[in-house]
XYZ file of N, CA and C in Angstrom:
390
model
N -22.276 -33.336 -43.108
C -21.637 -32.248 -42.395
C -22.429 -31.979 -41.123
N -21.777 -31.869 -40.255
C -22.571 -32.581 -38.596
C -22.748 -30.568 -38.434
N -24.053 -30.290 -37.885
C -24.659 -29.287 -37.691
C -25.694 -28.005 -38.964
N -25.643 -28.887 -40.034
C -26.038 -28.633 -41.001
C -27.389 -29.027 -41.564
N -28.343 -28.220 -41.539
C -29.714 -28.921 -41.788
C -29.337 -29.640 -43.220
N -30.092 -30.797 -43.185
C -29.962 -31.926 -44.447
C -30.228 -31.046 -45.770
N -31.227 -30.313 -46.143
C -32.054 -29.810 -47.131
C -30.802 -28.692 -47.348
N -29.681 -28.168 -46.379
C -28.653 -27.351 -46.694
C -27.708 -27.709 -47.205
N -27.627 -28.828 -47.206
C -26.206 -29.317 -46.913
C -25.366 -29.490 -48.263
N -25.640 -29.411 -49.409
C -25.240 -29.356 -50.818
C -24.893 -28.103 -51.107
N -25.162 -27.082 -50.693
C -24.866 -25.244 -50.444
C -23.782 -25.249 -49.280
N -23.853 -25.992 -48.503
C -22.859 -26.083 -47.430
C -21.430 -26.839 -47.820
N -21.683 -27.560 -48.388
C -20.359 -28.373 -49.236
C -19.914 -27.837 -50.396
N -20.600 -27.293 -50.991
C -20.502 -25.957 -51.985
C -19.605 -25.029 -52.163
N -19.770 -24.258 -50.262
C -19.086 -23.035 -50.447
C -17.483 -23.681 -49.620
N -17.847 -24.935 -48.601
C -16.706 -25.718 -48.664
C -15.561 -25.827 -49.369
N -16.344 -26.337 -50.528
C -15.343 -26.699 -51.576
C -14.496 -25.316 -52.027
N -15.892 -24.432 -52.298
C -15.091 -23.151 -53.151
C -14.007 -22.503 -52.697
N -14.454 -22.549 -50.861
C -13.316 -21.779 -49.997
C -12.415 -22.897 -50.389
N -12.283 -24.271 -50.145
C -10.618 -24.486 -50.067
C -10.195 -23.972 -51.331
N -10.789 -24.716 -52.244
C -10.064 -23.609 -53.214
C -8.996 -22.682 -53.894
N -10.343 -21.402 -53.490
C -10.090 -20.446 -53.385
C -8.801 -19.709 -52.582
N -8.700 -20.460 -51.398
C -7.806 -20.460 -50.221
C -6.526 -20.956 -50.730
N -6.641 -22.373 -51.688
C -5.583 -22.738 -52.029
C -4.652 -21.933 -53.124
N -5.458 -21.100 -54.284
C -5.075 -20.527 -55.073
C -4.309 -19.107 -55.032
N -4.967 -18.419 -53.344
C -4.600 -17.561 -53.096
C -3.239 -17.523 -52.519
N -3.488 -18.530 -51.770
C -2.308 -19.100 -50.509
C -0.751 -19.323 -51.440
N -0.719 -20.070 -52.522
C 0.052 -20.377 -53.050
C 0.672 -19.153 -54.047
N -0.185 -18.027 -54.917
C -0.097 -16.958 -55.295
C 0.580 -15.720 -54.341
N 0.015 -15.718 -52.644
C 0.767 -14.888 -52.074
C 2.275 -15.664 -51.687
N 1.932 -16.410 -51.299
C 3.678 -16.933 -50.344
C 4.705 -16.976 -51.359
N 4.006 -17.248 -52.487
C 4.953 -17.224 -54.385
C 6.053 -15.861 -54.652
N 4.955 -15.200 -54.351
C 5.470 -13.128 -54.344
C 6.377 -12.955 -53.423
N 5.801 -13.321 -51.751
C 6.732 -13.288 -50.959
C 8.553 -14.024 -51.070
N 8.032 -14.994 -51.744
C 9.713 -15.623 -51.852
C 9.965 -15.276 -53.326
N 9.712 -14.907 -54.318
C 10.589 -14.011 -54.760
C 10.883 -12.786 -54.346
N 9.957 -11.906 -53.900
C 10.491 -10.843 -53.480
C 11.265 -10.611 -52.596
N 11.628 -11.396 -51.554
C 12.177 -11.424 -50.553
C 13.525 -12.090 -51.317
N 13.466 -12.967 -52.293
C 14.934 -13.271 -53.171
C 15.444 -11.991 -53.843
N 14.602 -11.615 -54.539
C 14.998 -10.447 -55.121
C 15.618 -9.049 -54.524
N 15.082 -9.216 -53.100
C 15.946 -8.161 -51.994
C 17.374 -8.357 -51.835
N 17.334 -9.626 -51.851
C 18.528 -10.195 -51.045
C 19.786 -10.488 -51.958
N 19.191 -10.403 -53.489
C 20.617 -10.582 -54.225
C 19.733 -9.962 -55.389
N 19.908 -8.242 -55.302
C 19.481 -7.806 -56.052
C 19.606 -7.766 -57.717
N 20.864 -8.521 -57.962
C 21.005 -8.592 -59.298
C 21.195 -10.494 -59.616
N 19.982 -10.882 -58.978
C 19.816 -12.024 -59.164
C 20.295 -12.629 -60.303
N 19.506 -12.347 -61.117
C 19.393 -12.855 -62.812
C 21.132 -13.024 -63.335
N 21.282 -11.928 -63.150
C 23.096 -11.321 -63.521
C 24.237 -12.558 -63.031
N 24.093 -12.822 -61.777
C 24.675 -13.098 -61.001
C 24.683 -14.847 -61.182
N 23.205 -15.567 -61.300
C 23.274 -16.517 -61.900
C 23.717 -17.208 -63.090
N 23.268 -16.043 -64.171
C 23.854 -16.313 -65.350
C 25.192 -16.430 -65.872
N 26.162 -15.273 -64.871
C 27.873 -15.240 -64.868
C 28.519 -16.075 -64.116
N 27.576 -16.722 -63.099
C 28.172 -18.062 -62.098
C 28.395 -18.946 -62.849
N 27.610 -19.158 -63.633
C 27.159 -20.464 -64.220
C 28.109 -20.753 -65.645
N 28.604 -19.544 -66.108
C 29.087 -19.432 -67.176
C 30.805 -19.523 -66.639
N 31.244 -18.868 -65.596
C 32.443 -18.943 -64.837
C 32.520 -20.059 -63.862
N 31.099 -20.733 -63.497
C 31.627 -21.614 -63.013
C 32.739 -20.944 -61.422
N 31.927 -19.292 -60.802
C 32.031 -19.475 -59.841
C 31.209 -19.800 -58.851
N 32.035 -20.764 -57.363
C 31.160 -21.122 -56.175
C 30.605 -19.723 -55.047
N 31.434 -19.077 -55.574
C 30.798 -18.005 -54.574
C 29.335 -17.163 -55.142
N 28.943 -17.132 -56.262
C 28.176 -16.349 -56.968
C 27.115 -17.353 -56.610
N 27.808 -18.999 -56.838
C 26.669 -19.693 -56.606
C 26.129 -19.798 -55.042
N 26.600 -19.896 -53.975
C 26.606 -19.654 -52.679
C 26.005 -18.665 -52.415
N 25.720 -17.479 -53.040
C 24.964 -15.872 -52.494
C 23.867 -15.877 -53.612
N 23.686 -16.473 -54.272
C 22.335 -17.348 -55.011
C 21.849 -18.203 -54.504
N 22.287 -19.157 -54.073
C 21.615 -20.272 -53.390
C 21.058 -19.457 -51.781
N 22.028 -18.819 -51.105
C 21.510 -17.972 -49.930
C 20.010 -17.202 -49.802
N 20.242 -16.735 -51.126
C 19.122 -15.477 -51.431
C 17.753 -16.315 -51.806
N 17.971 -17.239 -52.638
C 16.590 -18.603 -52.990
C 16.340 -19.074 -51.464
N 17.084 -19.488 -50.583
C 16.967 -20.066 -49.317
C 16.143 -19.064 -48.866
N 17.125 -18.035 -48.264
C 15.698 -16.641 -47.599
C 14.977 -16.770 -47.640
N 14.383 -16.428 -49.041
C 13.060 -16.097 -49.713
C 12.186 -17.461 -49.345
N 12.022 -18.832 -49.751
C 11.931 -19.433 -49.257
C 11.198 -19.914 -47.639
N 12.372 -19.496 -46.972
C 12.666 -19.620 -45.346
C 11.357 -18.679 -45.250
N 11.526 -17.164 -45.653
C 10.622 -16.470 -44.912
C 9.147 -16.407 -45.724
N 8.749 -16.919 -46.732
C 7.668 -17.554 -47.220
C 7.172 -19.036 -46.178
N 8.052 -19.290 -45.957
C 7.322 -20.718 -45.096
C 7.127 -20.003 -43.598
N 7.568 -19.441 -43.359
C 7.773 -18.531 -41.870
C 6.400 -18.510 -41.926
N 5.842 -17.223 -42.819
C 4.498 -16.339 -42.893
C 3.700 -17.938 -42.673
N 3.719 -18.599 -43.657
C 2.742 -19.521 -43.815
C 2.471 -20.285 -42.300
N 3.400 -20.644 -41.895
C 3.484 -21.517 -40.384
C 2.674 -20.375 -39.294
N 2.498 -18.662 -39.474
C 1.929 -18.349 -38.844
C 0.807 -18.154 -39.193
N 0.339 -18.255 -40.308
C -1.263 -18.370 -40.630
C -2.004 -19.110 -40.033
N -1.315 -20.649 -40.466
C -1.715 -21.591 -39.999
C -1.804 -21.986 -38.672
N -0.900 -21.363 -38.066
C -1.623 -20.968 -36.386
C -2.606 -20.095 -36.018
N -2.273 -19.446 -36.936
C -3.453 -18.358 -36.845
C -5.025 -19.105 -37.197
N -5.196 -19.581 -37.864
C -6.145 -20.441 -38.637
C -6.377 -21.350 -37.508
N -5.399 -22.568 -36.746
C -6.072 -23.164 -36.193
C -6.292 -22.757 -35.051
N -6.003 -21.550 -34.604
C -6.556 -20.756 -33.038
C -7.781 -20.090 -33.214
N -8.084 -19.862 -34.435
C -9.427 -19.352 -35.178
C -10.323 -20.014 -34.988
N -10.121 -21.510 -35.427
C -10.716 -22.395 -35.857
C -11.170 -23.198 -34.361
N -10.361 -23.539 -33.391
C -10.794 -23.525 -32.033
C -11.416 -22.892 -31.418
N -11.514 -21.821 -31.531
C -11.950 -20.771 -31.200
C -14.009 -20.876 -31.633
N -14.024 -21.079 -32.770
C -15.575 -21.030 -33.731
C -15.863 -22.518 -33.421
N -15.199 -23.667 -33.306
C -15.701 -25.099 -32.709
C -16.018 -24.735 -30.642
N -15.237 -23.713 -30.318
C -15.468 -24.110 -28.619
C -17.202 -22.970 -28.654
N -17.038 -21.891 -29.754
C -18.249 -21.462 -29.212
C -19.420 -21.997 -29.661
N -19.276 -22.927 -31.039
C -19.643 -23.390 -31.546
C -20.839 -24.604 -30.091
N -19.879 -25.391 -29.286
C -20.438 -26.197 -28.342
C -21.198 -25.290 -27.077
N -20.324 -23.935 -26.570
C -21.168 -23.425 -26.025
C -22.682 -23.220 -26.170
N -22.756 -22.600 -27.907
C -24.220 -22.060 -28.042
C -24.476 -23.524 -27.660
N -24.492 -24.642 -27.963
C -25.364 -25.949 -28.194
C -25.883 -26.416 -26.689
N -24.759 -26.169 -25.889
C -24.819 -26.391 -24.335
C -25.949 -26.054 -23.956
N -25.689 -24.326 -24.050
C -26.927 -23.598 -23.604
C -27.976 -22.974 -24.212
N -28.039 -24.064 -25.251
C -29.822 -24.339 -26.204
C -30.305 -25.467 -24.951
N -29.565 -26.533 -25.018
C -29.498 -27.545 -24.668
C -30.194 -27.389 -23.240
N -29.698 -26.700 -22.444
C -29.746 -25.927 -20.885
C -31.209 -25.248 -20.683
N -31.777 -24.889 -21.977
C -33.079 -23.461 -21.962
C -34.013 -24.511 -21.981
N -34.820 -24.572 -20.892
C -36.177 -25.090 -20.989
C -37.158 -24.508 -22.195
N -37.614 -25.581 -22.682
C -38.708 -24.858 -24.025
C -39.576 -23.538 -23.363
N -40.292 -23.034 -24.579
C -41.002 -22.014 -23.849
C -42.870 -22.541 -23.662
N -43.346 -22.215 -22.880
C -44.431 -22.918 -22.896
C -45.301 -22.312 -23.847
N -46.481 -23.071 -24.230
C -47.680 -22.570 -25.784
C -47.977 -21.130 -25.312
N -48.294 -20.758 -24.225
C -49.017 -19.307 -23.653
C -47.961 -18.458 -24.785
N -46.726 -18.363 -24.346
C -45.798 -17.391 -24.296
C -45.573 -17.382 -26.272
N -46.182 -18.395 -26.849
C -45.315 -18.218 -28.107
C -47.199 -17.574 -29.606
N -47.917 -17.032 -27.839
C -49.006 -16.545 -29.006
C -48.292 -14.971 -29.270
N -48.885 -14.493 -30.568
C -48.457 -13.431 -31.014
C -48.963 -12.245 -30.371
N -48.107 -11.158 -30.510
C -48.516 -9.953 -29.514
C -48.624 -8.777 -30.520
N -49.916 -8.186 -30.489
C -50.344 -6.946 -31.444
C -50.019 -5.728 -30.341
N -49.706 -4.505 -31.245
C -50.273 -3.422 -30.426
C -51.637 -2.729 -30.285
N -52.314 -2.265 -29.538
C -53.293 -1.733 -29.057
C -53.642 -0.325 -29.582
N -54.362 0.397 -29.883
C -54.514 1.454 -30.395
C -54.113 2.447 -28.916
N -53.916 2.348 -28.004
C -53.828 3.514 -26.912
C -51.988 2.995 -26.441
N -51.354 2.326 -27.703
C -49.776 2.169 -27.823
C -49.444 0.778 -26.555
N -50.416 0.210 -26.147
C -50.018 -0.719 -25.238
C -49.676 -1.941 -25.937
N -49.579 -3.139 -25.380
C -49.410 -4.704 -26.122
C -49.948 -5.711 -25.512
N -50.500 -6.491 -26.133
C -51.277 -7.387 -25.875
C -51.214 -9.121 -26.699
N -51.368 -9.672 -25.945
C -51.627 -10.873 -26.421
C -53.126 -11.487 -26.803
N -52.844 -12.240 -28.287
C -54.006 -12.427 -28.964
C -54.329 -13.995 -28.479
């Protein structure tokens, strides 16, 4: 994993793993709710309606069932398509600053030995270098 000290990197693949996951379990649990619920709006006596289609063998019951599964559906994949933009504008976003910081590590002249001795305070509140 490119930016990852070596001695990290098993904790780093770790929480990797856990987030997809985790991400996946959630992801699939919310958009799940959303398209039924959003079915369940839309042909509020779902259950009813399937069960007497099916038994009558009418096309229209089946048509405003099949509509209402579609919706739900439709606007479950909707949400999701904007996450996932959302996610990868995120995600561009943490890789471009990601190269900035590196740029301008990259850019900072080291500091010279003087500057990296330690500095006590003084008993009369001043600072000093040891």
């Amino acid at each position: 994993m490119p930016g990852i000290p070596a001695q990290e990197s098993g904790i780093a693949s770790a929480q990797l793993n856990s987030a997809q996951q985790i991400g996946v379990a959630l992801g699939v649990a919310v958009l799940t709710t959303i398209s039924v619920s959003i079915t369940e709006y839309r042909l509020p006596d779902a259950l009813t309606a399937l069960y007497t289609s099916r038994a009558s063998r009418d096309a229209a019951a089946n048509a405003t069932a099949s509509a209402a599964l579609t919706s739900g559906y439709t606007t479950a994949l909707f949400i999701a398509a904007i996450l996932l933009g959302a996610s990868a504008l995120i995600t561009a976003l943490i890789i471009n600053a990601g190269r900035q910081k590196e740029t301008t590590q990259a850019a900072t002249p080291e500091a010279s030995p003087k500057s990296k001795q330690p500095v006590t305070q003084t008993s009369t509140g001043g600072m000093r270098k040891e």
